[in-house]
Amino acid sequence: MTVKNLTGVSEFLLLGLPIESEQQNLFYALFLAMYLTTILGNVLIIILIRLDSHLHTPMYLFLSNLSFSDLCFSSVTMPKLLQNMQSQIPSIPYAGCLTQMYFFLFFADLESFLLVAMAYDRYVAICFPLHYTTIMSSHRCFSLVALSWVLTTFHAMLHTLLMARLYFCADNMIPHFFCDMSALLKLACSDTRVNELVIFITGGLILAIPFLLIIMSYVRIVSSILKVPSVRGIRKAFSTCGSHLSVVSLFYGTVIGLYLCPSADNSTVKDTVMAMMYTVVTPMLNPFIYSLRNRDMKGALGRVFCKKKVFFSLW
Ligand SMILES: *[C@@H]1O[C@H](CO)[C@@H](O)[C@H](O)[C@H]1NC(C)=O
């Protein structure tokens, strides 16, 4: 015990999902299928946008970034979850746990910043259609993406360094399927007040500011449509903003549901199910939301594959 107390824990056990052992295989197959769908859907979007020059517009470049972020976000947790479901001892080394936490925060934030950039893009497109190409220059788009990366690196690094200061002495069982920050804080032996304060402040800022910016863009969009109501304007707004709005509601809906609705004390089941929603379901649905209802994406799919057919028939 004394040795353990001196060195601290070197690995954590991820207790995973509250699944009965006879259903383990069923859920394993389900999660594997969902993960593969996420990878395929998002890779397809990135490839389509890269290959089709009609889609080299700010909106689709942001979408491609969002797909990349979704892809990485679910790859932070899913492979480890799948591996742990098959192994007897679902352990993760201390450094692995902090790394997972870092990338989890990184891609979650990145997603939220990209949604803001996309809202801004729609706001400019609908409220200033004539100046769209000058305002959303490729330089400006690149700066928006770069700024998102810088902010999200800073935020994820801050929490990871604060977590690395903490001392873990006895309990190493995480009742979750990934190294969740709040689950880790509950296990720490040292004082976690500074961490909690920083989480409270930055968490509020990082959730509230993007959310408010998105709401503001949409208020402007709606008021500009109402000023000159026309069937064509409304249809255009719906067709270009509908997908973005669905993704925003899916993302913020689950996050708000998780953090604002008070759960019964220690309701880990609810927490893990909600975490499952935004780590697995949201990244999986994003590509479908964007491609199924979107004429540009369908057109691109046709063009890219038909070009290939022409190309092959020339051979
Ligand atoms: C992300 O957006 C930037 C700026 O618009 C663009 O240059 C870049 O190609 C995009 N990245 C991906 C992976 O699509």
Coordinates of C-alpha atoms in Angstrom, one line a residue, residues 4 51 81 109 139 155 159 178 181 209 215 252 271 274:
K4 CA 1.3 2.4 -4.3
L51 CA -12.7 16.1 -55.9
L81 CA -14.2 1.1 -26.3
D109 CA -14.2 22.2 -29.1
H139 CA -7.9 34.1 -46.6
H155 CA -8.3 25.0 -24.0
H159 CA -7.3 21.2 -18.8
F178 CA -13.5 6.8 -22.0
M181 CA -12.6 14.7 -17.2
I209 CA -20.1 32.0 -26.6
I215 CA -28.2 32.1 -32.2
Y252 CA -26.1 21.4 -28.5
D271 CA -24.4 10.1 -18.2
M274 CA -25.8 10.8 -23.2

